[in-house]
Amino acid sequence: MSLNKENDIERLISLMAKLPGLGPRSARRAVLHLIRKKSVLLNPLSEALRNVSANVRQCLNCGNVGSKDLCEICSDEKRHNGQICVVEGIADLWALERSSNFKGQYHVLGGVLSPLDGVGPEKLGIEKLKHRLSKEKINEIILALNSTIDGQTTAHYIADELQDTQTQITSLARGVPIGGELDYLDDGTILAALTARKSF
Amino acid sequence: MDWREEGILIGVRRYGESSVIIEVFFENRGRHLGVVRGGVSKKLTPMLQLGNQLDAHWKARLEEHLGSFSVDLVKSRASSIMMDRVALSGLSSICGLLNFSLPERESHSLLYKKTFELLDSITFKKKWLTDYLSWEITLLEELGFGLNLSSCVVTGALDNLKYISPKSGGAVSLEAAGDWSKRLLPLPNCLRGFDEGIEDLIEGLLVTGYFLENKVVASLGQKVIPGSRSRFIELIKKLTI
């Protein structure tokens, strides 16, 4: 009996060690902490995990995750303002949501074009985006993709694909980050910031 | 084991949570892989963009190990072309083809020089589309499938060269082709060094594409030509419309 319990704990440690940011040692510490705080942490955590596991699904409209067929953002009428922000992944969507400034909807591509990884347009949600444009009233597509070669190649590809839809296509600005010091910026960022300068 | 050399970054892929495996094309060492610890950090990500010129220091206990790189930026090409869709697409195609076709740790000095010049032409927005075609011809040569377009492979004639033999990659004159002409590939003028516009260039890319598909792919087994090349050609086609 006690051997089984030990196996359960070892199994939990090995599973926790697979999480990002955790290794075997930190997983062991986390599990020990959970065991010590059984009623405050372990039980609510296990219940939350069970609930998420039972209910989590991908939003049929935008590719976000939620507990219903349509995520909270897509089912909120107030967010149907004619803007769709295209992002690479859910982490990017969450980052934009944290800023609380964008009041439109999202579209999650699920990756970017990458010849090295064999990711072509067919593996991204571009057709789904086109379908959304044909059935929803959209005025603007905001391409919020990473400023990397793959990210920008994907942005240009999407812009080309949506050229015939007559929808305004914009992209995020590039330049000096808040708190950034010019001396520490790379050439590319300085170039982008200079190119996109505006009257003060 | 350790050495230091300047090279062109042609591939980056995530390795674990905070590291990346990069592929760098060196003049003396060819395509070489290595881990960059902390490669996804804010400091290193702008440096590790495709096409950038890096000063790379490789270390490993044994020669045959993957090893690790520490890198410094020599020249940032990626930042200059971020807003240019044709340049971006061209860069993706170049890096994709190098990744796909070059064997590891085998020097291709001529191809390196051509790649360096082509990437600089793209960065400084010179006329580079014909240079791209010439680069693909060099790539084929370096892989052992060079095209011999100076004279007819059948008769040795120097004039009226109109076709390419899909088997040998040699030019064939109109007279020598005869009834076989339908089985031969057309020889666009751009492949003979003349700049005849975008449509002729696309013809040239179709020819190099044929040899990449039928010779290089066949020699590499299960690999497929990266989609970035076909997307690049599609984009050039749109420029002509």
Short mmCIF file of C-alpha atoms in Angstrom, two decimals:
data_model
loop_
_atom_site.label_atom_id
_atom_site.label_comp_id
_atom_site.label_asym_id
_atom_site.label_seq_id
_atom_site.Cartn_x
_atom_site.Cartn_y
_atom_site.Cartn_z
CA MET A 1 0.00 0.00 0.00
CA SER A 2 2.68 2.45 1.01
CA LEU A 3 4.71 1.38 -2.03
CA ASN A 4 1.77 2.31 -4.27
CA LYS A 5 1.50 5.70 -2.62
CA GLU A 6 5.17 6.30 -3.21
CA ASN A 7 4.72 5.30 -6.85
CA ASP A 8 1.86 7.78 -7.19
CA ILE A 9 4.03 10.54 -5.83
CA GLU A 10 6.93 9.57 -8.06
CA ARG A 11 4.58 9.56 -11.03
CA LEU A 12 3.31 13.01 -10.10
CA ILE A 13 6.91 14.25 -9.81
CA SER A 14 7.85 12.80 -13.18
CA LEU A 15 4.77 14.39 -14.80
CA MET A 16 5.41 17.75 -13.16
CA ALA A 17 9.03 17.59 -14.33
CA LYS A 18 7.77 17.61 -17.91
CA LEU A 19 6.18 21.04 -17.46
CA PRO A 20 7.97 24.07 -18.93
CA GLY A 21 10.25 25.73 -16.40
CA LEU A 22 10.42 22.67 -14.15
CA GLY A 23 13.07 20.01 -13.93
CA PRO A 24 13.13 16.89 -11.71
CA ARG A 25 14.49 18.81 -8.73
CA SER A 26 12.02 21.71 -8.91
CA ALA A 27 9.17 19.27 -9.64
CA ARG A 28 10.07 17.40 -6.46
CA ARG A 29 9.95 20.65 -4.49
CA ALA A 30 6.62 21.62 -6.04
CA VAL A 31 5.07 18.23 -5.25
CA LEU A 32 6.34 18.34 -1.69
CA HIS A 33 4.81 21.80 -1.32
CA LEU A 34 1.49 20.54 -2.70
CA ILE A 35 1.48 17.62 -0.27
CA ARG A 36 2.16 19.93 2.65
CA LYS A 37 -0.66 22.28 1.58
CA LYS A 38 -3.09 19.49 0.70
CA SER A 39 -6.34 21.26 1.52
CA VAL A 40 -5.30 24.73 0.33
CA LEU A 41 -3.47 23.79 -2.87
CA LEU A 42 -3.46 20.11 -3.80
CA ASN A 43 -7.20 19.48 -3.67
CA PRO A 44 -8.25 22.68 -5.49
CA LEU A 45 -5.47 22.11 -8.05
CA SER A 46 -6.55 18.54 -8.76
CA GLU A 47 -10.18 19.69 -9.10
CA ALA A 48 -9.18 22.53 -11.41
CA LEU A 49 -7.09 20.17 -13.53
CA ARG A 50 -9.97 17.70 -13.74
CA ASN A 51 -12.38 20.46 -14.81
CA VAL A 52 -10.02 21.86 -17.41
CA SER A 53 -9.30 18.40 -18.76
CA ALA A 54 -13.04 17.65 -19.05
CA ASN A 55 -14.04 20.96 -20.60
CA VAL A 56 -11.14 22.49 -22.49
CA ARG A 57 -11.60 22.78 -26.21
CA GLN A 58 -10.47 24.88 -29.12
CA CYS A 59 -12.76 27.72 -30.15
CA LEU A 60 -14.39 26.78 -33.45
CA ASN A 61 -14.20 30.37 -34.62
CA CYS A 62 -10.79 31.76 -33.67
CA GLY A 63 -8.64 28.86 -32.43
CA ASN A 64 -8.36 30.20 -28.87
CA VAL A 65 -8.92 27.79 -25.99
CA GLY A 66 -11.98 27.87 -23.78
CA SER A 67 -14.55 25.68 -22.14
CA LYS A 68 -17.24 26.06 -24.80
CA ASP A 69 -17.39 25.70 -28.58
CA LEU A 70 -17.01 29.46 -28.85
CA CYS A 71 -14.48 31.11 -26.54
CA GLU A 72 -15.40 34.00 -24.24
CA ILE A 73 -14.05 36.58 -26.67
CA CYS A 74 -15.93 35.24 -29.69
CA SER A 75 -19.20 34.93 -27.76
CA ASP A 76 -18.97 38.51 -26.43
CA GLU A 77 -21.09 40.72 -28.72
CA LYS A 78 -19.22 43.83 -27.58
CA ARG A 79 -16.07 42.52 -29.19
CA HIS A 80 -17.64 42.25 -32.63
CA ASN A 81 -16.27 45.66 -33.63
CA GLY A 82 -15.06 44.71 -37.09
CA GLN A 83 -11.43 44.14 -36.09
CA ILE A 84 -9.60 40.82 -36.10
CA CYS A 85 -6.12 40.58 -34.66
CA VAL A 86 -4.14 37.70 -36.22
CA VAL A 87 -1.66 36.08 -33.84
CA GLU A 88 0.74 33.16 -34.10
CA GLY A 89 -0.32 31.32 -30.95
CA ILE A 90 -2.46 31.41 -27.85
CA ALA A 91 0.41 32.84 -25.76
CA ASP A 92 0.42 35.90 -28.05
CA LEU A 93 -3.35 36.23 -27.69
CA TRP A 94 -3.01 36.15 -23.91
CA ALA A 95 -0.22 38.77 -24.09
CA LEU A 96 -2.48 41.12 -26.05
CA GLU A 97 -5.38 40.46 -23.69
CA ARG A 98 -3.17 41.35 -20.71
CA SER A 99 -2.73 44.82 -22.17
CA SER A 100 -6.57 45.23 -22.08
CA ASN A 101 -6.40 47.69 -24.97
CA PHE A 102 -7.62 45.64 -27.88
CA LYS A 103 -11.41 45.32 -27.97
CA GLY A 104 -11.84 43.28 -31.13
CA GLN A 105 -11.62 39.57 -31.90
CA TYR A 106 -8.66 37.32 -32.57
CA HIS A 107 -7.58 34.68 -35.01
CA VAL A 108 -4.97 32.16 -33.92
CA LEU A 109 -2.88 30.77 -36.79
CA GLY A 110 -1.26 28.00 -34.76
CA GLY A 111 2.23 28.70 -36.11
CA VAL A 112 4.09 30.54 -38.85
CA LEU A 113 5.47 29.52 -42.23
CA SER A 114 8.74 27.73 -41.59
CA PRO A 115 10.63 25.90 -44.34
CA LEU A 116 12.95 24.30 -41.80
CA ASP A 117 10.09 22.77 -39.82
CA GLY A 118 8.09 21.96 -42.95
CA VAL A 119 5.20 24.27 -42.02
CA GLY A 120 3.39 25.46 -45.14
CA PRO A 121 0.26 27.63 -45.55
CA GLU A 122 -1.99 24.55 -45.48
CA LYS A 123 -0.99 23.86 -41.86
CA LEU A 124 -1.99 27.34 -40.69
CA GLY A 125 -5.50 28.66 -40.14
CA ILE A 126 -5.42 30.96 -43.18
CA GLU A 127 -8.36 29.35 -44.99
CA LYS A 128 -10.39 29.61 -41.80
CA LEU A 129 -9.54 33.31 -41.62
CA LYS A 130 -10.71 33.80 -45.21
CA HIS A 131 -13.93 32.01 -44.34
CA ARG A 132 -14.44 34.32 -41.36
CA LEU A 133 -13.92 37.34 -43.59
CA SER A 134 -16.56 36.09 -45.99
CA LYS A 135 -19.23 35.56 -43.33
CA GLU A 136 -18.46 38.27 -40.73
CA LYS A 137 -18.42 42.03 -41.21
CA ILE A 138 -14.73 42.82 -40.81
CA ASN A 139 -13.19 46.23 -41.50
CA GLU A 140 -9.64 45.65 -40.36
CA ILE A 141 -7.21 42.79 -40.01
CA ILE A 142 -4.33 43.52 -37.63
CA LEU A 143 -1.33 41.30 -38.27
CA ALA A 144 0.28 40.92 -34.83
CA LEU A 145 2.98 38.45 -35.78
CA ASN A 146 6.49 38.29 -34.39
CA SER A 147 9.20 40.50 -35.92
CA THR A 148 11.14 37.50 -37.10
CA ILE A 149 11.86 36.37 -40.65
CA ASP A 150 9.29 33.57 -40.41
CA GLY A 151 6.73 35.81 -38.68
CA GLN A 152 7.02 38.58 -41.25
CA THR A 153 7.09 36.14 -44.20
CA THR A 154 3.79 34.79 -42.87
CA ALA A 155 2.41 38.31 -42.44
CA HIS A 156 3.24 39.20 -46.06
CA TYR A 157 1.76 35.89 -47.24
CA ILE A 158 -1.51 36.55 -45.39
CA ALA A 159 -1.63 40.13 -46.69
CA ASP A 160 -1.25 38.78 -50.24
CA GLU A 161 -3.93 36.15 -49.72
CA LEU A 162 -6.38 38.72 -48.36
CA GLN A 163 -5.64 41.33 -51.01
CA ASP A 164 -8.90 40.69 -52.86
CA THR A 165 -11.12 40.96 -49.79
CA GLN A 166 -10.96 44.80 -49.71
CA THR A 167 -10.40 44.67 -45.95
CA GLN A 168 -7.89 47.09 -44.45
CA ILE A 169 -4.77 45.21 -43.40
CA THR A 170 -2.49 46.70 -40.76
CA SER A 171 0.44 45.45 -38.73
CA LEU A 172 1.88 46.28 -35.32
CA ALA A 173 4.40 49.14 -35.18
CA ARG A 174 8.08 48.42 -34.61
CA GLY A 175 10.48 50.52 -32.62
CA VAL A 176 11.95 51.44 -29.26
CA PRO A 177 10.29 49.51 -26.41
CA ILE A 178 9.08 51.31 -23.27
CA GLY A 179 12.09 51.63 -20.97
CA GLY A 180 14.47 50.77 -23.79
CA GLU A 181 17.81 52.52 -24.08
CA LEU A 182 19.03 53.29 -27.59
CA ASP A 183 22.55 52.17 -26.76
CA TYR A 184 21.31 48.64 -26.11
CA LEU A 185 19.03 48.31 -29.11
CA ASP A 186 20.00 46.23 -32.13
CA ASP A 187 20.52 47.90 -35.53
CA GLY A 188 17.27 46.53 -36.90
CA THR A 189 15.09 47.98 -34.15
CA ILE A 190 16.77 51.38 -34.48
CA LEU A 191 16.27 51.27 -38.25
CA ALA A 192 12.59 50.33 -37.85
CA ALA A 193 12.09 53.04 -35.24
CA LEU A 194 13.69 55.67 -37.47
CA THR A 195 11.63 54.58 -40.47
CA ALA A 196 8.37 54.69 -38.50
CA ARG A 197 9.11 58.02 -36.76
CA LYS A 198 6.26 60.49 -36.40
CA SER A 199 5.86 64.17 -35.60
CA PHE A 200 6.22 65.03 -31.92
CA MET B 1 37.69 21.13 -29.82
CA ASP B 2 36.99 24.72 -30.63
CA TRP B 3 37.22 27.10 -33.58
CA ARG B 4 35.92 30.46 -34.66
CA GLU B 5 34.64 31.58 -38.05
CA GLU B 6 32.25 34.02 -39.65
CA GLY B 7 29.17 32.54 -41.29
CA ILE B 8 25.61 33.06 -42.50
CA LEU B 9 22.74 31.92 -40.30
CA ILE B 10 20.50 29.66 -42.39
CA GLY B 11 18.38 27.88 -39.81
CA VAL B 12 17.11 28.16 -36.27
CA ARG B 13 14.98 25.68 -34.39
CA ARG B 14 13.91 25.55 -30.77
CA TYR B 15 15.80 23.17 -28.51
CA GLY B 16 14.29 22.69 -25.06
CA GLU B 17 12.89 25.66 -23.22
CA SER B 18 15.59 28.25 -23.57
CA SER B 19 18.04 27.05 -26.21
CA VAL B 20 18.06 26.80 -29.98
CA ILE B 21 19.92 24.70 -32.51
CA ILE B 22 21.27 26.92 -35.24
CA GLU B 23 22.55 26.05 -38.69
CA VAL B 24 25.31 28.29 -39.96
CA PHE B 25 26.84 28.23 -43.41
CA PHE B 26 30.62 28.76 -43.18
CA GLU B 27 33.06 29.28 -46.01
CA ASN B 28 35.53 26.66 -44.78
CA ARG B 29 33.30 24.32 -42.81
CA GLY B 30 30.09 24.33 -44.84
CA ARG B 31 26.75 23.84 -43.09
CA HIS B 32 27.43 23.36 -39.40
CA LEU B 33 24.96 22.87 -36.55
CA GLY B 34 25.33 23.71 -32.89
CA VAL B 35 23.36 24.61 -29.79
CA VAL B 36 23.08 28.19 -28.60
CA ARG B 37 22.28 28.23 -24.89
CA GLY B 38 19.75 30.93 -24.04
CA GLY B 39 19.03 31.37 -27.75
CA VAL B 40 15.43 32.42 -27.14
CA SER B 41 16.46 35.28 -24.87
CA LYS B 42 15.63 38.92 -25.68
CA LYS B 43 19.32 39.59 -26.20
CA LEU B 44 19.97 36.76 -28.66
CA THR B 45 16.70 36.53 -30.61
CA PRO B 46 17.34 39.64 -32.79
CA MET B 47 20.79 38.27 -33.55
CA LEU B 48 19.53 34.82 -34.49
CA GLN B 49 17.48 35.81 -37.51
CA LEU B 50 17.93 34.07 -40.85
CA GLY B 51 20.44 35.69 -43.19
CA ASN B 52 22.38 37.45 -40.45
CA GLN B 53 26.16 37.36 -40.61
CA LEU B 54 27.52 35.92 -37.37
CA ASP B 55 30.88 35.56 -35.75
CA ALA B 56 30.52 32.06 -34.33
CA HIS B 57 32.69 30.30 -31.80
CA TRP B 58 32.07 26.53 -31.72
CA LYS B 59 33.05 24.30 -28.84
CA ALA B 60 32.64 20.57 -28.21
CA ARG B 61 34.51 17.85 -26.41
CA LEU B 62 34.78 15.74 -29.56
CA GLU B 63 34.73 16.74 -33.22
CA GLU B 64 31.67 14.56 -33.98
CA HIS B 65 29.57 16.10 -31.19
CA LEU B 66 26.84 18.61 -31.95
CA GLY B 67 28.68 21.17 -29.83
CA SER B 68 27.62 24.64 -28.83
CA PHE B 69 28.01 28.04 -30.42
CA SER B 70 28.55 31.38 -28.83
CA VAL B 71 27.71 34.03 -31.39
CA ASP B 72 28.13 37.71 -32.05
CA LEU B 73 26.41 39.75 -34.74
CA VAL B 74 28.60 40.96 -37.58
CA LYS B 75 25.93 42.18 -39.97
CA SER B 76 22.17 42.27 -39.59
CA ARG B 77 20.49 41.58 -42.91
CA ALA B 78 17.10 40.48 -41.58
CA SER B 79 16.20 43.88 -40.15
CA SER B 80 16.70 45.68 -43.47
CA ILE B 81 14.32 43.47 -45.40
CA MET B 82 11.51 42.90 -42.89
CA MET B 83 9.12 45.11 -44.85
CA ASP B 84 10.06 43.83 -48.32
CA ARG B 85 7.95 40.78 -49.10
CA VAL B 86 9.91 39.69 -52.20
CA ALA B 87 13.24 40.01 -50.36
CA LEU B 88 11.86 38.11 -47.35
CA SER B 89 10.52 35.38 -49.59
CA GLY B 90 13.83 35.19 -51.48
CA LEU B 91 15.77 34.91 -48.23
CA SER B 92 13.46 32.13 -46.99
CA SER B 93 13.95 30.28 -50.25
CA ILE B 94 17.76 30.59 -50.10
CA CYS B 95 17.94 29.42 -46.48
CA GLY B 96 15.41 26.65 -47.13
CA LEU B 97 17.36 25.32 -50.14
CA LEU B 98 20.69 25.44 -48.30
CA ASN B 99 19.20 23.58 -45.34
CA PHE B 100 17.57 21.04 -47.58
CA SER B 101 20.42 20.28 -49.92
CA LEU B 102 23.80 20.82 -48.28
CA PRO B 103 25.46 17.98 -46.44
CA GLU B 104 26.78 18.83 -42.99
CA ARG B 105 30.37 19.94 -42.45
CA GLU B 106 31.39 19.90 -46.11
CA SER B 107 33.01 23.03 -47.47
CA HIS B 108 31.35 24.77 -50.43
CA SER B 109 33.49 27.83 -50.69
CA LEU B 110 32.19 29.07 -54.07
CA LEU B 111 28.58 28.65 -53.01
CA TYR B 112 29.31 30.50 -49.77
CA LYS B 113 30.76 33.46 -51.68
CA LYS B 114 27.78 33.51 -54.06
CA THR B 115 25.35 33.31 -51.12
CA PHE B 116 27.17 36.14 -49.34
CA GLU B 117 27.02 38.36 -52.44
CA LEU B 118 23.39 37.52 -53.15
CA LEU B 119 22.28 38.25 -49.59
CA ASP B 120 24.11 41.57 -49.69
CA SER B 121 22.40 42.42 -52.99
CA ILE B 122 19.03 41.61 -51.40
CA THR B 123 19.85 43.66 -48.30
CA PHE B 124 20.98 46.69 -50.28
CA LYS B 125 18.00 46.33 -52.61
CA LYS B 126 20.04 45.98 -55.80
CA LYS B 127 18.58 44.13 -58.78
CA TRP B 128 18.99 40.62 -57.43
CA LEU B 129 16.44 38.34 -59.12
CA THR B 130 18.83 37.31 -61.91
CA ASP B 131 21.54 36.84 -59.26
CA TYR B 132 19.16 34.48 -57.48
CA LEU B 133 18.85 32.34 -60.61
CA SER B 134 22.61 32.30 -61.04
CA TRP B 135 22.90 31.28 -57.35
CA GLU B 136 20.58 28.29 -57.95
CA ILE B 137 22.76 27.25 -60.91
CA THR B 138 25.82 27.41 -58.63
CA LEU B 139 23.94 25.38 -56.02
CA LEU B 140 23.24 22.69 -58.63
CA GLU B 141 26.90 22.72 -59.69
CA GLU B 142 28.11 22.37 -56.12
CA LEU B 143 25.75 19.44 -55.58
CA GLY B 144 27.13 17.70 -58.65
CA PHE B 145 24.33 18.49 -61.10
CA GLY B 146 25.80 21.42 -62.98
CA LEU B 147 24.28 22.61 -66.25
CA ASN B 148 26.56 22.76 -69.28
CA LEU B 149 25.04 25.48 -71.40
CA SER B 150 28.07 26.70 -73.34
CA SER B 151 27.75 24.31 -76.29
CA CYS B 152 25.47 21.65 -77.73
CA VAL B 153 26.03 18.29 -76.04
CA VAL B 154 25.17 16.45 -79.26
CA THR B 155 27.07 18.36 -81.96
CA GLY B 156 29.30 20.73 -80.00
CA ALA B 157 27.71 23.69 -81.82
CA LEU B 158 27.92 27.06 -80.11
CA ASP B 159 24.96 28.73 -81.85
CA ASN B 160 21.22 28.32 -81.87
CA LEU B 161 21.13 26.62 -78.48
CA LYS B 162 17.41 26.25 -77.72
CA TYR B 163 16.96 23.28 -75.41
CA ILE B 164 18.39 21.56 -72.35
CA SER B 165 18.66 17.81 -72.00
CA PRO B 166 16.72 16.79 -68.87
CA LYS B 167 19.10 13.86 -68.49
CA SER B 168 22.55 15.44 -68.79
CA GLY B 169 21.75 19.11 -68.12
CA GLY B 170 23.60 20.03 -71.31
CA ALA B 171 22.42 22.50 -73.95
CA VAL B 172 21.02 21.15 -77.21
CA SER B 173 20.90 23.13 -80.45
CA LEU B 174 17.73 23.48 -82.52
CA GLU B 175 19.21 21.38 -85.34
CA ALA B 176 20.37 18.59 -83.04
CA ALA B 177 17.06 18.44 -81.17
CA GLY B 178 15.00 17.46 -84.22
CA ASP B 179 12.08 15.23 -83.28
CA TRP B 180 13.36 14.97 -79.71
CA SER B 181 12.55 18.62 -79.01
CA LYS B 182 9.28 17.73 -77.23
CA ARG B 183 11.22 15.69 -74.69
CA LEU B 184 13.70 18.47 -73.99
CA LEU B 185 13.43 21.46 -71.67
CA PRO B 186 13.40 24.94 -73.21
CA LEU B 187 16.58 26.96 -72.70
CA PRO B 188 15.58 30.44 -71.53
CA ASN B 189 17.89 33.30 -72.46
CA CYS B 190 18.46 34.22 -68.80
CA LEU B 191 20.31 30.92 -68.31
CA ARG B 192 22.76 32.02 -70.99
CA GLY B 193 23.47 35.25 -69.17
CA PHE B 194 20.96 37.57 -70.86
CA ASP B 195 18.51 39.65 -68.85
CA GLU B 196 15.22 39.24 -70.71
CA GLY B 197 12.73 40.20 -68.01
CA ILE B 198 10.72 38.47 -65.31
CA GLU B 199 8.89 35.96 -67.52
CA ASP B 200 12.14 34.62 -68.94
CA LEU B 201 13.53 34.51 -65.40
CA ILE B 202 10.58 32.40 -64.26
CA GLU B 203 11.28 30.03 -67.17
CA GLY B 204 14.84 29.80 -65.88
CA LEU B 205 13.64 29.04 -62.36
CA LEU B 206 11.38 26.31 -63.73
CA VAL B 207 14.42 24.71 -65.36
CA THR B 208 16.55 24.85 -62.19
CA GLY B 209 13.47 23.64 -60.30
CA TYR B 210 13.27 20.64 -62.61
CA PHE B 211 16.85 19.63 -61.81
CA LEU B 212 16.37 20.27 -58.08
CA GLU B 213 13.26 18.11 -58.13
CA ASN B 214 14.50 15.31 -60.36
CA LYS B 215 18.21 15.13 -59.59
CA VAL B 216 18.86 16.62 -56.16
CA VAL B 217 15.73 15.26 -54.46
CA ALA B 218 16.37 11.85 -56.00
CA SER B 219 19.87 11.86 -54.56
CA LEU B 220 18.68 12.90 -51.10
CA GLY B 221 16.05 10.19 -50.62
CA GLN B 222 12.91 11.16 -48.74
CA LYS B 223 13.48 14.91 -48.60
CA VAL B 224 11.14 17.37 -50.34
CA ILE B 225 12.03 20.79 -51.71
CA PRO B 226 11.06 23.43 -49.15
CA GLY B 227 7.77 25.17 -49.94
CA SER B 228 9.45 28.54 -49.52
CA ARG B 229 10.93 28.20 -53.04
CA SER B 230 7.59 27.66 -54.75
CA ARG B 231 6.05 30.52 -52.73
CA PHE B 232 8.90 32.75 -53.86
CA ILE B 233 8.28 31.87 -57.51
CA GLU B 234 4.53 32.43 -57.10
CA LEU B 235 5.29 35.87 -55.67
CA ILE B 236 7.54 36.74 -58.63
CA LYS B 237 4.79 35.59 -60.98
CA LYS B 238 2.41 38.04 -59.31
CA LEU B 239 4.90 40.84 -60.00
CA THR B 240 4.49 40.24 -63.71
CA ILE B 241 0.70 40.51 -63.62
#
